[in-house]
Structures are given as structure tokens and as C-alpha cells.
XYZ file of C-alpha atoms in Angstrom:
395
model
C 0.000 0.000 0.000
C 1.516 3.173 -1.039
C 1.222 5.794 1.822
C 3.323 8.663 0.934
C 2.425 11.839 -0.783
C 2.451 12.057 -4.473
C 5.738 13.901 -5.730
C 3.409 14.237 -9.517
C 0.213 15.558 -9.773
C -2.578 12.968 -9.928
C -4.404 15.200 -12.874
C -7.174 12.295 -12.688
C -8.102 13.448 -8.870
C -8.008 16.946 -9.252
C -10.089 16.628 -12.481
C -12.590 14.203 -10.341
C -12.599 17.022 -7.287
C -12.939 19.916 -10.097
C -15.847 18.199 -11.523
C -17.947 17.443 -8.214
C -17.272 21.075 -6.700
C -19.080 22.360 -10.832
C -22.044 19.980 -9.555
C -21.621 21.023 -5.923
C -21.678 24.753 -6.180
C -23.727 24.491 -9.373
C -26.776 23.265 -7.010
C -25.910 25.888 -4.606
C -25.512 28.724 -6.775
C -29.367 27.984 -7.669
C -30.547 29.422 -4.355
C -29.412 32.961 -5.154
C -30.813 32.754 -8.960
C -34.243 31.936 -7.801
C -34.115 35.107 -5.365
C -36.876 36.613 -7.888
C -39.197 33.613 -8.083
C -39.109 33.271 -3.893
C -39.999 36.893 -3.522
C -43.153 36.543 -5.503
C -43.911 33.192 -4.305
C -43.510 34.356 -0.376
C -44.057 38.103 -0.890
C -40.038 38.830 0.534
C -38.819 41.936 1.230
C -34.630 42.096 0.462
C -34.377 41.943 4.392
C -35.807 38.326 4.311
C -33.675 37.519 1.145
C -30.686 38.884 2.968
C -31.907 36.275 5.723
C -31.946 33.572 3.422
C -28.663 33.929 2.274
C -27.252 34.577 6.058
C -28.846 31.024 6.809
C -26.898 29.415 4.209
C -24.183 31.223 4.451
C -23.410 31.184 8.281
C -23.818 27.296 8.366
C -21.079 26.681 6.103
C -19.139 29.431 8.011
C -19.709 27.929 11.295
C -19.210 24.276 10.577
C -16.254 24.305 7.891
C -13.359 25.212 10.232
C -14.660 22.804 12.911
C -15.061 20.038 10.255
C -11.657 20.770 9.118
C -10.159 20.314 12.391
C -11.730 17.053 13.371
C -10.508 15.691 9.686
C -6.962 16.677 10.128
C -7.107 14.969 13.788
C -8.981 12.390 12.559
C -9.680 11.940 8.343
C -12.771 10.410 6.844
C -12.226 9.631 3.322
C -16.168 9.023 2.811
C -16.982 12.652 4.655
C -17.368 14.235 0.836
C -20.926 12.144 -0.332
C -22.498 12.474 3.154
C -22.275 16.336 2.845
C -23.130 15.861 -0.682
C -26.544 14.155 0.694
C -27.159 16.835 3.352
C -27.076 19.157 -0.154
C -29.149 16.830 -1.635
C -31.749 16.619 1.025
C -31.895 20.541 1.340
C -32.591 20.855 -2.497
C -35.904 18.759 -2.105
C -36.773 20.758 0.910
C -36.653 24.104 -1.071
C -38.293 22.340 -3.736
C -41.275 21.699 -1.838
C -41.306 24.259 0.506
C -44.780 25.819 1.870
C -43.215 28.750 3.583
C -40.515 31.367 4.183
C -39.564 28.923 7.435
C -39.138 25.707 5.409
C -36.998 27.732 2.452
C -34.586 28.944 5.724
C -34.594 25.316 6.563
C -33.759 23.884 3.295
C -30.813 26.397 2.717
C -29.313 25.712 6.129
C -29.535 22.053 5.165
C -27.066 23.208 1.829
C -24.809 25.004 4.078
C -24.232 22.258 5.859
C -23.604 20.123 2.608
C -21.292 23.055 1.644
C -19.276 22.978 5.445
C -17.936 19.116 4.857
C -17.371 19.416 1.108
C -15.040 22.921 0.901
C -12.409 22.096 3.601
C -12.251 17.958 3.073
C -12.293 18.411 -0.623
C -9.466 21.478 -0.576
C -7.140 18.809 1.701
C -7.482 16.034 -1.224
C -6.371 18.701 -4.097
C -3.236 19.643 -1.884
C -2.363 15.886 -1.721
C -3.145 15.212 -5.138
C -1.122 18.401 -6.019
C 2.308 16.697 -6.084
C 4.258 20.032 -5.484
C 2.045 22.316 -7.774
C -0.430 23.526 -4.567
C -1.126 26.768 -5.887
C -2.259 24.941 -9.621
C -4.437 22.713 -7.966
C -5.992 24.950 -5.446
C -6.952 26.721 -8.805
C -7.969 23.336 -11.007
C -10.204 22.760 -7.865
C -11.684 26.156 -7.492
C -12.333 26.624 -10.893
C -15.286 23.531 -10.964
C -16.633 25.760 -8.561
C -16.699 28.995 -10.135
C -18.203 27.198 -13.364
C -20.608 25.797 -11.439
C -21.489 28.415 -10.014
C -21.600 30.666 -13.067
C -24.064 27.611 -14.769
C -26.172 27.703 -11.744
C -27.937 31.427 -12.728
C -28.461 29.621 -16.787
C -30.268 26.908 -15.238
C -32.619 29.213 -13.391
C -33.107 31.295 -16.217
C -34.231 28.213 -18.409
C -35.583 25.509 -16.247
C -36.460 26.230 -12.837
C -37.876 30.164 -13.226
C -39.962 28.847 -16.363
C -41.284 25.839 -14.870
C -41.676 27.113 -11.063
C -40.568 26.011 -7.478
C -41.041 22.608 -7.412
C -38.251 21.926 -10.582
C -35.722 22.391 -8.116
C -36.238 18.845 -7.573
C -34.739 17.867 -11.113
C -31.378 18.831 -9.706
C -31.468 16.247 -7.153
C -29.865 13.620 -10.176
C -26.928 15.771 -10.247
C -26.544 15.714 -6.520
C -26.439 11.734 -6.698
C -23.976 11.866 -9.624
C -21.903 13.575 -7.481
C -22.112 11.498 -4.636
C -20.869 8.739 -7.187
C -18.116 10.689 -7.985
C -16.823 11.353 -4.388
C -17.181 8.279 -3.485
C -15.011 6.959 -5.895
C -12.635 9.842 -4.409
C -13.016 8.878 -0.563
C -11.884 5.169 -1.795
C -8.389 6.447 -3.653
C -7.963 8.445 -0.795
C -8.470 5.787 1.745
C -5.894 3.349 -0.205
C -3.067 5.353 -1.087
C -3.030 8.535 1.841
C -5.086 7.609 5.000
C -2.233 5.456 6.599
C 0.233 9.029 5.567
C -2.458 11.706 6.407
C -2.900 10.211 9.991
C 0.767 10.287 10.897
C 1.502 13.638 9.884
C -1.742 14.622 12.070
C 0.362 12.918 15.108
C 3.140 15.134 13.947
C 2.757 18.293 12.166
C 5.567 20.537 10.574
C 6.850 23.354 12.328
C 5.611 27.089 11.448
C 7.855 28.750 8.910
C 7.637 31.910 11.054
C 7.418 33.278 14.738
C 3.624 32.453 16.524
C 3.462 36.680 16.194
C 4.255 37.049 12.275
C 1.444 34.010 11.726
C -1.119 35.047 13.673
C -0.750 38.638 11.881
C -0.536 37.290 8.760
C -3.573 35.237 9.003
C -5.621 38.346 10.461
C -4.531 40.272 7.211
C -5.352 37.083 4.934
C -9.054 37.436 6.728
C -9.496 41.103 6.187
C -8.489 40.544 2.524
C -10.889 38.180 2.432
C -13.726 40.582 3.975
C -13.021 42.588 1.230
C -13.467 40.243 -0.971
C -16.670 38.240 0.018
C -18.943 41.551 0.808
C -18.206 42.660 -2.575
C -18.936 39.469 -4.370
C -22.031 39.032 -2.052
C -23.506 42.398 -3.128
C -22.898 40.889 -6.987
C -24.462 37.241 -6.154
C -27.403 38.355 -3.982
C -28.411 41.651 -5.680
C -26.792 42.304 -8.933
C -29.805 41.272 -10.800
C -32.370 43.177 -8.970
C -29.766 46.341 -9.429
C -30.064 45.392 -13.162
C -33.803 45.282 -12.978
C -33.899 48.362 -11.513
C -31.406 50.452 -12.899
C -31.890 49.147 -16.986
C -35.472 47.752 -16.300
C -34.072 44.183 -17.605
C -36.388 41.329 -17.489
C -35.705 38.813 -14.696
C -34.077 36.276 -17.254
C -31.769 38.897 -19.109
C -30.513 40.119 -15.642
C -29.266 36.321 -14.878
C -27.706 36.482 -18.455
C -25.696 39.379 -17.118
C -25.018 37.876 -13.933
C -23.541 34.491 -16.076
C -21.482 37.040 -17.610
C -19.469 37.989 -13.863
C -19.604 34.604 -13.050
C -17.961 33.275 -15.740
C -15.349 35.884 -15.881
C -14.539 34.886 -12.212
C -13.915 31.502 -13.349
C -11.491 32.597 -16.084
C -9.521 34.307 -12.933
C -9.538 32.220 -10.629
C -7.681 29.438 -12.916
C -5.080 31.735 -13.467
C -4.631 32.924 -9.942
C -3.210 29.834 -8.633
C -0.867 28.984 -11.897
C 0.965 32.521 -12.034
C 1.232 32.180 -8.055
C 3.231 29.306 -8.166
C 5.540 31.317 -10.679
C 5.924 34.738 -9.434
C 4.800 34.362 -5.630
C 0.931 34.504 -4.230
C 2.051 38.345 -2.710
C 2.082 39.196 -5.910
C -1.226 37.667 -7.070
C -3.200 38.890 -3.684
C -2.030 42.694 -4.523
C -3.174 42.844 -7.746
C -6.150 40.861 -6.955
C -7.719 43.008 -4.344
C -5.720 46.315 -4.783
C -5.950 46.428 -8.622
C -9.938 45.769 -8.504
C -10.591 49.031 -7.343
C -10.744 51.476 -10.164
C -13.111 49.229 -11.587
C -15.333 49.049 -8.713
C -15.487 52.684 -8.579
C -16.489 52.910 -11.626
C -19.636 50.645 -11.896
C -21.867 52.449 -10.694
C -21.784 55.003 -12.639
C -21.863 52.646 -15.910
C -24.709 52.895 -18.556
C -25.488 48.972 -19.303
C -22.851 48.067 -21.920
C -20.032 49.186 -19.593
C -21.626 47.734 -16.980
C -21.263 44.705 -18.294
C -17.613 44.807 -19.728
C -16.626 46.374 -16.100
C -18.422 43.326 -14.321
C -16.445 41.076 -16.246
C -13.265 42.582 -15.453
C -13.843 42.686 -12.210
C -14.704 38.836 -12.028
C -11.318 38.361 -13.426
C -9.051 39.998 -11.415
C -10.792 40.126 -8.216
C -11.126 35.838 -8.281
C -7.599 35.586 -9.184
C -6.821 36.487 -5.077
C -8.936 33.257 -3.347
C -6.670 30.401 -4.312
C -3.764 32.338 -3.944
C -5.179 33.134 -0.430
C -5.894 29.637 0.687
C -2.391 28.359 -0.300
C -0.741 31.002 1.268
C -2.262 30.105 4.193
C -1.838 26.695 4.398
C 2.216 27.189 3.926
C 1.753 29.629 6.526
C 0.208 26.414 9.282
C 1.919 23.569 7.645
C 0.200 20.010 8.020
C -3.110 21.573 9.295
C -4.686 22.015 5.659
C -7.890 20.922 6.817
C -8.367 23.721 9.237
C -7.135 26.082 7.175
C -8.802 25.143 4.619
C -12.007 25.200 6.577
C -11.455 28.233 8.471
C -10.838 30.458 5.447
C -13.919 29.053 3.608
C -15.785 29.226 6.266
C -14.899 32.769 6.965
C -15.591 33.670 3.588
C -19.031 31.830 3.452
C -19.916 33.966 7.100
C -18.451 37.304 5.467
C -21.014 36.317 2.617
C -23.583 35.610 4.502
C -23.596 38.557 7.130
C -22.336 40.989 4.062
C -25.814 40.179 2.058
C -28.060 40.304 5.016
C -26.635 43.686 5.937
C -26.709 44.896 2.348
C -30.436 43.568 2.187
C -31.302 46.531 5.165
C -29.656 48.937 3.625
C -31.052 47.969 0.048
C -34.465 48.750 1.993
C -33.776 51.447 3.695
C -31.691 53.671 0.947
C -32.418 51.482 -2.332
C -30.232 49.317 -4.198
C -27.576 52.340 -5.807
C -26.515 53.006 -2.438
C -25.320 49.543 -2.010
C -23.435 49.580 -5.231
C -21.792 53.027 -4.523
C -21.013 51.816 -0.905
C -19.215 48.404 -1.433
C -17.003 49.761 -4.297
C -14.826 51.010 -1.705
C -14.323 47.455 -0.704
C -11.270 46.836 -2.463
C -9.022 50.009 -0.254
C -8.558 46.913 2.535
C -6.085 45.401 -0.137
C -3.400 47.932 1.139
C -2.895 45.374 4.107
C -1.056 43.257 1.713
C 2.054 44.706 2.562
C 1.878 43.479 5.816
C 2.360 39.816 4.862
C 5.936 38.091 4.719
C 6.903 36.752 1.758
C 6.644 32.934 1.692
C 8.413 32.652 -1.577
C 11.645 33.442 -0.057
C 10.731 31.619 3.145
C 10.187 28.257 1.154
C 13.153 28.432 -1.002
């Protein structure tokens, strides 16, 4: 039985993990896109939208770092397709949801899904990595973004066309992907249990001082804020800002909102790549820093340049994530789980508490302010220069 850690990438896992997290965060993704046809359907205010989303949102957050620790102590290879069936079970309960109560129910039930599958499925790309951690941290995260910027096309065509209950549909691509990751759990069970287990006994030793970590992770989480309430105000509002602002239709606003998506999935594949090349310093500067002309501008955008600005600012500003997560894990060597977890998790909170705030203050000033507000987001990427530079460090 081979226990060690591949010194090659194993291109055939990381293709497997890219491919469930398109179907994972391809069903999750849904729940925002069908913002317009719950607000009819249970008369919502953007308050109670903002609610659903912190629901979600905050039961990933909450759950991922604590799953992540309990993995790297202790890790379940098969932990992947039960979260997958917690998402599974939360799809049919949106699906046939009578109420506002059962929808908050259902969603909490896909954050859960969401808290095993980010930080379990992040540790299997690093050991499938073979060296390249920054590549597959972005080979894994880009499934994601595709799935997610699917998710909004599916809405438009199926489930906002056919109503409520055809949320159900997706629950065959929830049970392909518990195939999938099952098929995962059992390579990772033969060939780096027995390895995974002893480096949890004994875990490498920081690169820097207790002080210069703890900073650096604090800055990593700030950049991160930065991030996530931006991308939250795109995910949870962007089409009723296109509705209002351009009177678009509710299926040529999720058009639009492919449009960011995808562009964020074109950036985030090249975030991790041209990390491992030049340094992730780099990356996270440009990434967060370099957004924020572009920000700035948006609101004041007639609908074409709205459009080509939202797509540049998918690109660069997805580039920084991956980069992010693999600087932190070389930052608390041998604990990838709970890095892993903590930083999606914290991401996934930031979301969640970003869009229920930006619901109130949708309400109470309208959905410009918002927009005008959170393009100053991107100023917090000045904290960069507060991190060390691991590039040096590791060679």
C-alpha cells in the first residue's frame, strides 16, 4: 500500500474534485438565482432575502473550520458524499417548501452540505497536487466557479420557467456527485489515510514566529472581507440592481449575472498557476488592490459598460482566493484541513452577514446606495504589505 504523498500531480483526482465542486456549487448557486421567483412566491422583502442567504451562508461558516479540524485529527475519506446528501436533502426541501420557514430550513440544510465538502475536498487537491499547490488549489476552485456561473443559466431556463417545485430535477446531479466522491473517498483511503494520519500525530513546524502568523492570518481574513462583501452584493443583488437600474427582465438580468460569473472563473484558474511562478504576494495585490478602479467605476456605468466592467472585475478580483488559501496553508503547515475550513468558512460567514446587511440597507436607501457603498471594498487590499513573503521563506 503506497502511503506517501504524491511527488506528480494525480491530474485524474483533481479533475474528479474539479468536476464534483461544478455539480456542488452548481446546485448551490441555484438558491441565489431563484431570489426573484421566492420573492413573488412568499411576498419577501430584500431583508428576508438577505436572511436567506445569512442562513446558508453562516452554516457553512460555522461548521467548515470545525469540520476541518476534526478531519486533520482524525480523516474520513467518505466525509465528501455524506455532505453531498445533506445538499441533496436541502434541495428537495426548497423544492417543496410551503413557507418562508421551510426555504430557511432547506438552505441551512445546503450550508451544511457546503461545510464538509469545501475544507475535506481542498485537503485532497493539496495531496493530489504533487508540489504544484497553488495549480491545484486553482484546477479545484475553478469547478466551482463554473458551477457556479451555470447555476444562474439553469434558473433562467428551467427552474424560473417551470416554477418552485423543478428544483427537484437537480437532485440527479446531486447523486452523480455522490458517485463521484465516493469513488474519491476510496483512492484516498488506499493510497493517503495510513500518511495523512501520521503527519496529524506530527505536524511541521511554522515557517515563522507564533506573532508574524497570527498577523498574517488576520490580514489574509481582512483581505478576504473585502473580498466576500463585494462578491455578495454581486451574487445576492446584482440582478435586482439590473432590474432596476436598466429595467431588464428577470431572465436577461441572470444572463448578465452568467457574464461575472464566468469571468470569475477565467480568474480564478489563473490565480493559482501565475502564483506558483511569481509568488501569491504578488497575485493577492493585484487581486484586491488592482480591482478598485473598476469598482469605482460601476456604478456610474450605462449597461454596456456595466457589463464589460463586471467582467473585469470577475477576473481579477477571483484571481486572489486560491492564492489566499495556499498562502495560508504554507503559513500552518500540516493543518490544511483547518485552514482550509477556516478560510472558507470565513468567507461563506463574510457572505452571509455581508448580504443580510446589504439587504437593510437595500431597503432602507435602495439598491444604488449599495453599489456606490461596497465599491470602496477593495481600499482593505493595502494590508497586503503586511504579509511576509513565503516565496523566499520556502526556497
Amino acid at each position: 500500500m503506497t502511503t506517501k504523498t504524491p511527488q506528480t500531480t494525480v491530474l485524474p483526482i483533481l479533475a474528479a474534485l474539479s468536476f464534483s465542486h461544478m455539480l456542488n456549487d452548481m446546485i448551490q448557486s441555484l438558491l441565489p438565482a431563484i431570489y426573484p421567483l421566492l420573492q413573488d412566491n412568499y411576498s419577501l422583502s430584500f431583508t428576508q432575502i438577505g436572511i436567506i442567504t445569512l442562513t446558508y451562508q453562516l452554516t457553512a461558516s460555522l461548521l467548515q473550520p470545525l469540520v476541518g479540524i476534526i478531519t486533520d485529527k482524525r480523516p474520513q475519506p467518505y466525509s465528501l458524499p455524506f455532505g453531498m446528501g445533506c445538499t441533496l436533502l436541502g434541495l428537495l426541501t426548497i423544492a417543496y417548501a410551503h413557507s418562508f420557514e421551510v426555504v430557511l430550513i432547506g438552505a441551512a440544510m445546503v450550508g451544511t452540505g457546503s461545510s464538509v465538502f469545501h475544507p475535506e475536498s481542498s485537503r485532497m487537491a493539496r495531496t493530489a497536487a504533487g508540489g504544484r499547490h497553488g495549480f491545484a488549489q486553482s484546477f479545484f476552485q475553478i469547478g466551482g466557479n463554473a458551477g457556479t456561473a451555470i447555476g444562474p443559466l439553469l434558473a433562467a431556463f428551467i427552474i424560473l420557467p417551470h416554477g418552485q417545485e423543478s428544483i427537484a430535477w437537480f437532485s440527479l446531479v446531486a447523486l452523480l456527485a455522490i458517485v463521484v466522491l465516493s469513488r474519491i473517498g476510496r483512492w484516498y483511503k488506499t493510497h493517503h489515510l495510513d500518511h495523512a494520519r501520521k503527519t496529524a500525530k506530527t505536524p511541521p513546524a511554522l515557517p515563522f514566529s507564533k506573532h508574524i502568523v497570527i498577523r498574517s492570518l488576520g490580514v489574509l481574513m481582512l483581505l478576504v472581507f473585502s473580498k466576500y462583501v463585494y462578491m455578495t452584493s454581486i451574487t445576492s443583488y446584482y440582478i435586482f440592481y439590473l432590474i432596476h437600474k436598466f429595467a431588464l427582465d428577470a431572465q436577461s438580468a441572470q444572463l448578465h449575472l452568467f457574464i461575472f460569473l464566468g469571468a470569475i472563473a477565467v480568474g480564478t484558474f489563473a490565480g493559482g498557476p501565475i502564483g506558483d511562478k511569481i509568488g501569491r504576494k504578488y497575485v493577492i495585490w493585484f487581486s484586491i488592490l488592482g480591482v478598485l478602479p473598476f469598482t469605482l467605476m460601476l456604478p456610474y456605468a450605462n449597461l454596456f459598460w456595466t457589463q464589460v466592467l463586471s467582467g473585469i472585475i470577475g477576473v481579477i478580483m477571483a484571481s486572489a482566493f486560491s492564492a489566499i488559501v495556499v498562502y495560508a496553508q504554507e503559513l500552518v503547515p500540516g493543518r490544511t484541513g483547518m485552514v482550509s475550513g477556516l478560510f472558507f468558512g470565513f468567507a461563506f460567514g463574510v457572505a452571509g452577514i455581508g448580504a443580510a446587511v446589504l439587504g437593510i440597507l437595500a431597503d432602507q436607501y435602495g439598491i444604488d446606495a449599495v453599489y456606490h457603498l461596497v465599491s470602496y471594498m477593495p481600499v482593505l487590499g493595502i494590508l497586503t504589505v503586511l504579509l511576509p513573503n513565503t516565496r523566499k521563506q520556502n526556497a
